[in-house]
Coordinates of C-alpha atoms in Angstrom, one line a residue:
Chain F
M1 CA 18.0 -25.4 37.7
T2 CA 19.7 -28.7 37.3
W3 CA 21.7 -29.6 34.3
I4 CA 19.1 -32.2 33.3
I5 CA 16.4 -29.4 33.0
I6 CA 18.7 -27.3 30.9
A7 CA 19.5 -30.3 28.7
M8 CA 15.8 -31.1 28.3
A9 CA 15.1 -27.5 27.3
A10 CA 17.8 -27.7 24.7
G11 CA 16.4 -31.1 23.6
V12 CA 12.9 -29.7 23.2
M13 CA 14.1 -26.9 21.0
L14 CA 16.2 -29.2 18.9
A15 CA 13.4 -31.7 18.5
L16 CA 11.0 -28.9 17.5
A17 CA 13.6 -27.5 15.0
L18 CA 14.1 -31.0 13.4
I19 CA 10.4 -31.7 13.1
M20 CA 9.7 -28.3 11.6
T21 CA 12.6 -28.6 9.2
F22 CA 11.1 -31.7 7.7
V23 CA 7.6 -30.4 7.6
L24 CA 8.6 -27.1 5.9
G25 CA 10.9 -28.9 3.6
W26 CA 8.1 -31.1 2.5
A27 CA 5.8 -28.1 2.1
N28 CA 8.3 -26.3 0.0
E29 CA 8.3 -29.2 -2.5
A30 CA 4.6 -29.8 -2.3
F31 CA 3.6 -26.2 -2.7
H32 CA 6.3 -25.2 -5.1
V33 CA 5.4 -22.3 -7.5
A34 CA 7.5 -22.1 -10.6
I35 CA 8.5 -18.5 -11.3
D36 CA 10.9 -17.2 -13.8
P37 CA 14.2 -16.5 -11.9
R38 CA 14.8 -13.4 -14.1
I39 CA 11.8 -11.7 -12.4
E40 CA 13.7 -11.9 -9.1
K41 CA 16.9 -10.5 -10.7
V42 CA 15.0 -7.6 -12.3
N43 CA 13.2 -6.9 -9.1
E44 CA 16.6 -6.6 -7.4
A45 CA 17.9 -4.3 -10.0
L46 CA 15.0 -1.9 -9.7
P47 CA 15.2 0.9 -7.1
G48 CA 12.3 -0.5 -5.1
A49 CA 10.7 2.9 -4.5
N50 CA 7.3 1.7 -5.7
C51 CA 6.6 5.2 -6.9
G52 CA 4.3 4.2 -9.8
G53 CA 6.2 6.5 -12.2
C54 CA 6.6 3.7 -14.8
G55 CA 2.8 3.2 -14.9
Y56 CA 2.7 -0.1 -13.0
V57 CA 1.6 -0.4 -9.4
G58 CA 5.0 -1.2 -7.9
C59 CA 8.5 -2.3 -8.8
G60 CA 7.4 -6.0 -8.5
E61 CA 4.6 -5.5 -11.1
Y62 CA 7.0 -3.8 -13.5
A63 CA 9.6 -6.6 -13.1
E64 CA 6.9 -9.2 -13.9
A65 CA 5.6 -7.2 -16.9
V66 CA 9.1 -6.6 -18.3
V67 CA 10.1 -10.3 -18.1
L68 CA 6.9 -11.8 -19.3
G69 CA 6.0 -9.4 -22.0
E70 CA 9.1 -10.0 -24.0
G71 CA 10.0 -6.9 -25.9
K72 CA 6.7 -5.3 -25.8
V73 CA 7.3 -3.5 -22.5
P74 CA 9.8 -0.7 -22.7
L75 CA 12.9 -1.3 -20.6
D76 CA 13.7 2.3 -19.8
I77 CA 10.5 3.8 -18.2
C78 CA 11.7 3.8 -14.6
P79 CA 12.0 7.5 -13.8
V80 CA 13.9 6.9 -10.5
G81 CA 16.4 4.4 -11.9
G82 CA 17.0 6.1 -15.2
E83 CA 19.6 4.8 -17.6
G84 CA 21.6 2.7 -15.1
V85 CA 18.6 0.6 -14.2
A86 CA 17.6 0.3 -17.9
T87 CA 21.0 -1.0 -18.8
A88 CA 20.9 -3.5 -15.9
I89 CA 17.5 -4.8 -17.0
A90 CA 18.7 -5.1 -20.6
E91 CA 21.6 -7.2 -19.4
I92 CA 19.5 -9.5 -17.3
L93 CA 17.0 -10.1 -20.2
G94 CA 19.7 -10.4 -22.8
M95 CA 18.2 -7.6 -24.9
T96 CA 19.9 -4.6 -26.4
L97 CA 18.9 -1.2 -25.1
E98 CA 18.1 1.4 -27.8
K99 CA 19.1 4.8 -27.1
S100 CA 16.2 6.5 -25.3
Y101 CA 15.6 10.0 -24.2
P102 CA 14.0 11.3 -21.2
Y103 CA 10.5 12.6 -21.7
R104 CA 9.9 16.0 -20.3
P105 CA 6.8 18.3 -20.3
V106 CA 6.5 21.1 -22.7
V107 CA 4.0 24.0 -22.1
H108 CA 2.6 25.0 -25.5
C109 CA 1.7 28.5 -24.4
A110 CA 4.3 31.2 -24.0
A111 CA 2.1 34.2 -23.3
H112 CA 2.9 36.4 -20.3
T113 CA 0.2 38.4 -18.5
N114 CA 0.5 41.4 -20.9
D115 CA 0.3 39.2 -24.0
R116 CA -3.1 37.8 -23.1
L117 CA -6.0 39.8 -24.5
G118 CA -9.6 39.5 -23.6
R119 CA -8.9 38.4 -20.1
H120 CA -11.6 39.2 -17.5
E121 CA -11.5 38.8 -13.8
Y122 CA -12.6 35.4 -12.9
R123 CA -14.0 35.0 -9.4
G124 CA -15.1 31.3 -9.5
E125 CA -13.2 28.3 -8.2
Q126 CA -9.6 29.0 -8.9
T127 CA -8.7 25.8 -10.8
C128 CA -8.2 25.4 -14.5
A129 CA -10.6 22.5 -14.7
T130 CA -13.5 24.7 -13.5
A131 CA -12.4 27.8 -15.4
N132 CA -12.3 25.7 -18.6
L133 CA -16.0 25.2 -18.3
V134 CA -16.8 28.8 -18.2
A135 CA -16.8 31.2 -21.1
G136 CA -15.1 34.5 -21.2
V137 CA -12.2 33.9 -18.7
Q138 CA -9.7 34.5 -21.5
G139 CA -9.7 35.6 -25.1
C140 CA -7.7 32.6 -26.3
I141 CA -9.8 29.5 -25.9
Y142 CA -7.0 27.1 -26.6
G143 CA -4.2 28.4 -24.4
C144 CA -3.1 28.1 -20.8
L145 CA -5.5 29.5 -18.2
T146 CA -2.7 30.2 -15.7
L147 CA -4.7 29.1 -12.7
G148 CA -2.1 26.5 -11.8
D149 CA -3.7 23.0 -11.8
C150 CA -0.4 21.7 -13.1
V151 CA 1.5 23.6 -10.4
E152 CA -0.7 21.9 -7.7
S153 CA -0.2 18.5 -9.3
C154 CA 3.6 18.5 -9.4
K155 CA 5.1 16.6 -6.5
F156 CA 8.7 17.6 -7.3
D157 CA 8.2 21.4 -7.3
A158 CA 9.3 21.6 -10.9
I159 CA 6.5 23.8 -12.5
H160 CA 5.6 27.3 -11.5
L161 CA 3.6 30.3 -12.7
I162 CA 6.0 33.1 -13.3
D163 CA 4.7 36.4 -14.6
G164 CA 1.6 34.9 -16.0
K165 CA 3.4 32.1 -17.9
I166 CA 3.7 28.5 -16.8
T167 CA 7.4 27.6 -16.6
V168 CA 8.9 24.2 -16.1
D169 CA 12.1 23.8 -14.0
Y170 CA 13.9 21.2 -16.0
E171 CA 16.5 20.6 -13.3
K172 CA 13.9 19.3 -10.9
C173 CA 11.5 17.6 -13.3
V174 CA 11.6 13.8 -13.4
G175 CA 9.1 13.3 -16.2
C176 CA 6.3 11.6 -14.2
G177 CA 3.7 13.2 -16.5
A178 CA 1.3 14.4 -13.8
C179 CA 1.1 17.9 -15.2
E180 CA 0.2 16.6 -18.6
K181 CA -2.6 14.5 -17.2
V182 CA -4.1 17.3 -15.2
C183 CA -4.2 20.1 -17.8
P184 CA -7.8 20.4 -19.0
R185 CA -6.9 22.2 -22.3
K186 CA -4.1 19.7 -23.1
V187 CA -1.6 22.6 -23.4
I188 CA 1.2 20.4 -21.9
S189 CA 2.7 17.5 -23.8
M190 CA 5.6 15.1 -23.1
V191 CA 8.4 15.5 -25.5
P192 CA 11.6 13.4 -25.8
F193 CA 14.5 15.6 -24.9
K194 CA 17.3 14.6 -27.2
D195 CA 19.4 17.5 -26.0
E196 CA 19.5 19.7 -22.9
Q197 CA 17.5 22.4 -24.8
M198 CA 14.9 21.7 -27.5
F199 CA 13.0 23.8 -29.9
V200 CA 9.3 23.7 -29.3
L201 CA 6.2 25.4 -30.6
A202 CA 4.9 27.5 -27.7
C203 CA 1.4 28.0 -28.9
S204 CA -1.8 26.0 -29.0
N205 CA -4.1 28.4 -30.9
Q206 CA -5.7 26.6 -33.9
D207 CA -7.2 29.7 -35.4
F208 CA -5.8 31.8 -38.2
G209 CA -4.3 35.2 -38.6
K210 CA -6.5 38.0 -37.3
D211 CA -8.5 35.8 -35.0
V212 CA -5.3 34.9 -33.2
K213 CA -4.0 38.4 -33.1
S214 CA -7.2 39.6 -31.4
V215 CA -6.7 37.3 -28.4
C216 CA -2.9 37.1 -28.0
K217 CA 0.0 39.3 -29.0
I218 CA 2.4 36.4 -29.6
G219 CA 0.2 33.6 -30.8
C220 CA 1.0 31.5 -33.9
I221 CA -1.0 32.9 -36.8
G222 CA -0.6 29.9 -39.0
C223 CA 1.4 31.6 -41.8
K224 CA 3.2 28.4 -42.8
V225 CA 6.6 30.2 -43.2
C226 CA 8.3 27.7 -40.9
E227 CA 7.1 24.8 -42.9
K228 CA 8.7 26.2 -46.1
L229 CA 12.0 27.1 -44.5
S230 CA 12.6 24.2 -42.1
N231 CA 13.3 21.4 -44.6
G232 CA 10.8 19.0 -43.3
L233 CA 11.2 19.5 -39.5
F234 CA 7.9 21.4 -39.3
A235 CA 4.7 20.0 -40.7
M236 CA 1.5 22.0 -40.6
R237 CA -1.5 20.3 -38.9
G238 CA -4.4 22.7 -39.6
N239 CA -3.1 26.1 -38.6
L240 CA -0.4 24.9 -36.2
P241 CA 3.0 23.6 -37.1
H242 CA 4.0 20.3 -35.6
I243 CA 7.5 19.3 -34.9
D244 CA 8.4 15.7 -35.7
Y245 CA 10.6 14.8 -32.7
D246 CA 11.5 11.4 -34.0
N247 CA 13.5 13.1 -36.8
Y248 CA 14.7 15.9 -34.7
N249 CA 18.5 15.9 -34.9
P250 CA 20.0 18.1 -32.2
E251 CA 23.3 18.5 -34.2
G252 CA 22.3 20.7 -37.1
V253 CA 19.1 22.1 -35.6
D254 CA 20.5 25.5 -34.5
T255 CA 21.5 26.6 -38.0
L256 CA 18.3 25.2 -39.5
M257 CA 16.2 27.2 -37.1
D258 CA 18.1 30.4 -37.5
A259 CA 16.3 31.1 -40.8
V260 CA 12.9 30.1 -39.3
L261 CA 13.3 32.2 -36.2
D262 CA 14.2 35.1 -38.3
K263 CA 11.1 34.9 -40.4
C264 CA 8.5 33.8 -37.8
P265 CA 6.2 36.8 -37.2
A266 CA 4.8 35.7 -33.9
K267 CA 7.8 34.5 -32.0
S268 CA 6.0 31.3 -30.9
I269 CA 8.9 29.0 -31.6
V270 CA 11.2 28.9 -28.6
K271 CA 14.1 26.9 -27.4
I272 CA 13.5 25.6 -23.9
G273 CA 15.3 23.2 -21.5
K274 CA 17.9 23.2 -18.8
P275 CA 19.8 26.5 -18.7
S276 CA 23.2 26.3 -20.2
S277 CA 26.2 28.0 -18.5
A278 CA 26.0 30.8 -21.0
D279 CA 22.4 31.4 -20.1
I280 CA 23.1 31.5 -16.4
E281 CA 25.9 34.0 -16.8
A282 CA 23.7 36.2 -19.0
V283 CA 21.2 36.8 -16.2
A284 CA 23.6 36.7 -13.3
G285 CA 23.0 40.3 -12.3
E286 CA 19.2 40.4 -12.7
D287 CA 16.4 40.1 -10.2
V288 CA 14.4 36.9 -10.4
P289 CA 10.7 37.5 -10.9
D290 CA 8.4 36.4 -8.1
I291 CA 6.1 33.4 -8.4
V292 CA 2.6 34.9 -9.0
K293 CA -0.3 33.5 -6.9
A294 CA -4.0 34.1 -7.6
K295 CA -5.1 37.1 -5.7
F296 CA -8.7 36.1 -5.0
E297 CA -8.8 33.2 -2.6
T298 CA -11.3 32.2 0.1
T299 CA -10.8 29.7 2.9
V300 CA -12.5 26.9 1.1
D301 CA -10.8 27.4 -2.3
K302 CA -8.3 24.5 -1.9
T303 CA -10.8 22.1 -0.4
E304 CA -11.3 18.9 -2.4
W305 CA -14.9 17.9 -2.2
H306 CA -15.7 14.2 -2.5
G307 CA -19.2 13.3 -3.6
Chain K
M1 CA -23.4 -31.5 28.3
D2 CA -21.3 -29.5 30.7
Y3 CA -18.4 -29.9 28.4
I4 CA -20.4 -28.7 25.4
A5 CA -21.7 -25.8 27.5
Q6 CA -18.2 -24.8 28.5
L7 CA -17.1 -25.0 24.9
V8 CA -20.0 -22.7 23.8
L9 CA -19.1 -20.3 26.5
I10 CA -15.5 -20.2 25.5
A11 CA -16.5 -19.9 21.8
V12 CA -18.9 -17.0 22.3
G13 CA -16.5 -15.4 24.7
A14 CA -13.6 -15.4 22.4
A15 CA -15.5 -14.4 19.3
V16 CA -17.8 -11.7 20.6
I17 CA -17.6 -10.9 24.3
N18 CA -13.9 -10.7 24.6
N19 CA -13.2 -10.0 20.9
F20 CA -9.4 -10.1 20.4
V21 CA -9.2 -7.0 18.2
L22 CA -11.9 -4.7 19.7
I23 CA -11.6 -5.5 23.4
Y24 CA -8.0 -6.6 23.9
F25 CA -6.6 -4.5 21.0
V26 CA -4.3 -7.2 19.7
G27 CA -3.8 -7.9 16.0
I28 CA -4.3 -4.2 15.0
C29 CA -1.7 -4.3 12.2
P30 CA -3.7 -6.4 9.7
F31 CA -6.9 -4.9 11.1
I32 CA -5.9 -1.5 9.8
G33 CA -3.7 -2.6 6.9
V34 CA -6.0 -5.1 5.1
S35 CA -9.4 -3.7 5.9
R36 CA -9.8 -1.6 2.7
R37 CA -12.0 -4.0 0.8
V38 CA -14.3 -6.7 2.1
D39 CA -13.0 -9.6 -0.1
M40 CA -9.4 -8.9 1.1
A41 CA -10.5 -8.5 4.7
F42 CA -12.4 -11.8 4.6
G43 CA -9.3 -13.5 3.1
M44 CA -7.1 -12.1 5.8
G45 CA -9.6 -13.2 8.4
C46 CA -9.6 -16.8 7.1
A47 CA -5.8 -16.8 7.0
V48 CA -5.5 -15.6 10.6
T49 CA -8.2 -18.1 11.7
F50 CA -6.3 -20.9 10.1
V51 CA -3.0 -19.9 11.5
I52 CA -4.4 -19.3 14.9
S53 CA -6.1 -22.7 15.0
I54 CA -2.9 -24.5 14.0
A55 CA -0.8 -22.5 16.4
G56 CA -3.2 -22.9 19.2
A57 CA -3.5 -26.7 18.8
L58 CA 0.3 -27.1 18.5
S59 CA 1.0 -24.9 21.5
W60 CA -1.6 -26.7 23.6
F61 CA 0.1 -30.0 22.6
F62 CA 3.6 -28.8 23.6
T63 CA 2.4 -27.0 26.8
Y64 CA 0.4 -29.9 28.0
Y65 CA 2.9 -32.7 27.4
F66 CA 6.3 -30.9 27.8
L67 CA 6.3 -27.4 29.1
R68 CA 4.1 -27.1 32.1
A69 CA 5.0 -28.0 35.6
S70 CA 4.7 -31.8 36.0
A71 CA 4.0 -32.4 32.4
P72 CA 3.7 -36.2 31.8
W73 CA 6.2 -36.8 29.0
A74 CA 8.7 -34.2 30.2
T75 CA 8.6 -35.6 33.7
A76 CA 9.0 -39.1 32.4
I77 CA 12.2 -38.1 30.5
Y78 CA 13.3 -36.2 33.5
H79 CA 13.0 -39.2 35.8
L80 CA 14.6 -41.4 33.2
C81 CA 17.7 -39.1 33.3
G82 CA 17.8 -39.4 37.0
G83 CA 16.2 -36.2 38.2
S84 CA 14.0 -35.9 41.2
G85 CA 10.8 -34.0 41.6
Q86 CA 8.9 -32.4 38.8
S87 CA 10.1 -30.9 35.5
D88 CA 9.1 -27.4 34.9
L89 CA 9.9 -26.0 31.5
T90 CA 7.6 -23.0 31.5
I91 CA 10.5 -20.7 30.7
L92 CA 10.4 -22.1 27.1
T93 CA 6.7 -21.2 26.5
Y94 CA 7.3 -17.9 24.7
I95 CA 10.1 -19.2 22.4
V96 CA 8.2 -22.4 21.6
Y97 CA 5.0 -20.4 20.8
I98 CA 6.8 -18.0 18.5
F99 CA 8.5 -20.9 16.8
V100 CA 5.3 -22.7 16.2
I101 CA 3.5 -19.6 15.0
A102 CA 6.3 -18.7 12.6
S103 CA 6.3 -22.2 11.1
S104 CA 2.5 -22.3 10.7
V105 CA 2.6 -18.8 9.0
Q106 CA 5.2 -20.1 6.6
L107 CA 3.1 -23.1 5.8
V108 CA 0.0 -20.9 5.2
E109 CA 2.0 -18.5 3.0
M110 CA 3.2 -21.3 0.8
Y111 CA -0.3 -22.7 0.6
V112 CA -1.9 -19.4 -0.3
R113 CA 0.9 -18.6 -2.8
K114 CA 0.2 -21.9 -4.6
F115 CA -3.6 -22.0 -4.6
F116 CA -4.7 -18.4 -4.4
P117 CA -2.1 -16.3 -6.3
P118 CA -4.2 -13.1 -6.6
L119 CA -4.9 -13.2 -2.9
Y120 CA -1.2 -13.7 -2.2
K121 CA -0.4 -10.6 -4.3
S122 CA -3.0 -8.4 -2.7
F123 CA -1.9 -9.3 0.8
G124 CA 1.7 -8.4 0.0
V125 CA 3.7 -8.0 3.2
F126 CA 0.7 -8.5 5.5
L127 CA 0.8 -12.3 5.2
P128 CA 4.2 -12.7 6.7
L129 CA 3.3 -10.0 9.2
I130 CA 0.8 -12.5 10.8
T131 CA 3.9 -14.0 12.3
T132 CA 4.4 -11.1 14.7
N133 CA 0.7 -10.6 15.1
C134 CA -0.1 -10.3 18.7
A135 CA -3.5 -11.9 18.2
I136 CA -2.0 -15.3 17.7
L137 CA 0.5 -15.1 20.5
F138 CA -2.4 -13.8 22.7
A139 CA -4.4 -16.9 21.9
C140 CA -1.5 -19.1 22.7
L141 CA -0.9 -17.3 26.0
E142 CA -4.6 -17.6 26.9
I143 CA -4.3 -21.3 26.4
M144 CA -1.1 -21.4 28.4
K145 CA -2.9 -19.6 31.3
N146 CA -5.4 -22.4 31.5
V147 CA -3.0 -25.3 30.9
A148 CA 0.3 -24.4 32.6
V149 CA -1.4 -23.9 36.0
P150 CA 0.4 -24.4 39.3
A151 CA 0.9 -28.1 40.2
N152 CA -1.6 -28.1 43.0
T153 CA -4.8 -27.1 41.1
D154 CA -7.6 -29.4 40.3
P155 CA -6.8 -31.5 37.2
S156 CA -10.3 -31.0 35.8
Q157 CA -9.6 -27.3 35.5
I158 CA -6.8 -27.8 33.0
W159 CA -8.0 -27.2 29.5
G160 CA -7.8 -30.1 27.0
L161 CA -7.4 -29.9 23.3
G162 CA -11.1 -29.2 22.8
E163 CA -11.2 -26.1 24.8
S164 CA -7.9 -24.7 23.5
L165 CA -8.9 -25.3 19.9
T166 CA -12.3 -23.7 20.5
L167 CA -10.7 -20.6 22.0
A168 CA -8.2 -20.3 19.1
F169 CA -10.6 -21.0 16.3
F170 CA -13.3 -18.7 17.6
G171 CA -10.8 -16.0 18.4
G172 CA -9.9 -16.1 14.8
I173 CA -13.6 -15.9 13.9
G174 CA -13.9 -12.9 16.1
F175 CA -11.0 -11.3 14.3
T176 CA -12.7 -12.0 11.0
I177 CA -16.0 -10.5 12.2
A178 CA -14.2 -7.3 13.3
I179 CA -12.1 -6.9 10.2
V180 CA -15.0 -7.5 7.8
I181 CA -17.2 -5.0 9.7
M182 CA -14.3 -2.5 9.4
A183 CA -13.9 -3.2 5.7
G184 CA -17.6 -2.7 5.1
I185 CA -17.4 0.7 6.9
R186 CA -14.2 1.7 5.1
E187 CA -15.7 0.9 1.7
E188 CA -18.5 3.4 2.5
L189 CA -16.0 5.9 3.8
D190 CA -14.4 6.2 0.4
L191 CA -17.3 8.3 -0.7
C192 CA -17.4 10.5 2.4
D193 CA -15.8 13.9 2.9
V194 CA -13.0 12.9 5.3
P195 CA -10.7 15.7 6.4
K196 CA -7.3 15.4 4.8
P197 CA -5.2 14.8 8.0
L198 CA -7.5 12.0 9.0
R199 CA -7.7 10.0 5.8
G200 CA -6.5 6.4 5.9
P201 CA -5.3 5.1 9.3
G202 CA -6.5 8.1 11.2
I203 CA -10.2 7.7 10.6
T204 CA -9.8 3.9 10.8
L205 CA -8.5 4.1 14.3
L206 CA -11.3 6.5 15.3
I207 CA -13.9 4.2 13.9
A208 CA -12.2 1.2 15.6
G209 CA -12.6 3.0 18.9
I210 CA -16.3 3.6 18.3
L211 CA -16.7 0.0 17.2
A212 CA -14.9 -1.2 20.4
M213 CA -17.3 0.8 22.4
A214 CA -20.2 -0.8 20.6
F215 CA -18.8 -4.3 21.3
M216 CA -18.5 -3.5 25.0
G217 CA -22.2 -3.8 25.0
F218 CA -21.7 -7.6 24.8
S219 CA -19.9 -7.7 28.2
G220 CA -23.2 -8.3 30.0
V221 CA -24.0 -11.3 27.8
N222 CA -21.3 -13.3 29.7
G223 CA -23.3 -13.7 33.0
S224 CA -26.7 -14.4 31.4
L225 CA -25.3 -16.9 28.9
D226 CA -23.6 -18.7 31.7
S227 CA -26.7 -19.0 33.8
M228 CA -28.6 -20.0 30.7
L229 CA -26.3 -22.9 30.0
K230 CA -26.3 -23.8 33.7
S231 CA -22.7 -24.9 33.7
A232 CA -21.4 -25.8 37.2
E233 CA -17.7 -25.3 36.4
N234 CA -16.3 -22.8 34.0
N235 CA -13.3 -20.5 33.9
Q236 CA -15.0 -17.1 33.6
P237 CA -14.1 -15.0 36.7
E238 CA -17.5 -13.2 37.0
T239 CA -19.7 -16.2 37.3
T240 CA -21.1 -17.7 40.5
Q241 CA -21.7 -21.3 41.0
P242 CA -25.5 -22.0 40.7
K243 CA -26.6 -23.1 44.2
Q244 CA -29.2 -25.6 42.9
Q245 CA -26.7 -28.3 41.9
V246 CA -24.9 -28.1 45.2
D247 CA -28.1 -28.4 47.1
D248 CA -29.1 -31.4 45.0
R249 CA -25.9 -33.2 45.8
Q250 CA -26.3 -32.6 49.5
V251 CA -29.9 -33.8 49.4
D252 CA -28.9 -37.0 47.6
K253 CA -26.4 -37.8 50.2

């Protein structure tokens, strides 16, 4: 291995490098694609998890949509990045960030197993989607079927069936909306949580009075007392009160609701959310109820059949 | 005609008989990653064919004139600098091939980004992954095998630009055939009841194995194609020299 050979080897590599530098430099100019530099910056600010929680295919898609759709695309819909990322994006785009609240699912059905009347043993496919097509599974045709489609759909283990009632664990929930999409009776809706705990109406029954009482012990009977006493927070839509969350002010809502809760005959208005320290202390000594699973299951019950 | 016959043999060999993906199992990354839809698969096949042709041609050029033992230009420079004997720069082959492949992939990426933006987006990370794709390096090494031969072999056995380019181009064509077939199969698989653990890459690998077994049926084509084309000299190891031509020569003398 003489020095000449080594020098020639180095020379070949150098010559190659020089030629390719010029070729690629020319190509960079000739094939230049003009992109908004802000898209790169936003892309870097995003967490890069490509989870799809924002509704776009990946972080790159969302970055493009946010920069090119000036103002129309919300800045704060990244569930993984949260407020920090929203502020960073607002800074890059030079827009101000309005105060936004996390959207969390609310189950509009508070009935436990004993409250549900007219329930018969259902031996079909144990999913809510199928049970919804069959008559006679449950007295209340608007309420939760408790077969757990939402429990299956949650990737964050944040929703469970406890004692016949679907309960959301607000500590684990990230607000992706999968449970809302999967519920066949539309019992779950996404609500902006302006505070740790929010008042919600935990009933979906659109019937009136006696019809409701015959199918559920705690269903809303549509008496309109809440509308009269709540100073505009509740508005009746048919037989169900509807809470206007845009005007929901967490400051004075407790005192406002005291009167309503006192008078509501059905106990369908509840306050739910992350447990406060007082709540945790109150149940410190109690046993936690087990998560109830359907008792009747075969080996093919969880199979997903395609076509 | 012998030359054309040899080119046809190399072409059919690279594309079908010794298919890069299904017989040698190189280039599996885009084969599994981009074969979900036929249009994407065809696009990836074209990109790989383009890169492999450029890389093959450039690597032939560098190997023939610089890198092999007793390469003309390198030996000339060597003698100019006062060295004696032959120059042998074959140690540089791998580095030079990777360099050439990386640059051609970069060129293709810029081209695709400018003129086919939706294709560029749908490829995602698989386009720069062609750089490390074994299929392209494999083509370059096959070319090297037939160009950087030991110094005492018959010069007519060394491949020229024609043969190298044919091998590279039709190797890419073979890759395209394989990936488009796989994409067609996978599009049908979307409607089938695939067990959950096997969905995605699992079932693709199983099907690739069965496809490889199917393509092994072509291995007998080699000999019969060769005798059909009646080429006296070729580089396929299983062929025998047809005796007729040798006899003719002897009779003539």
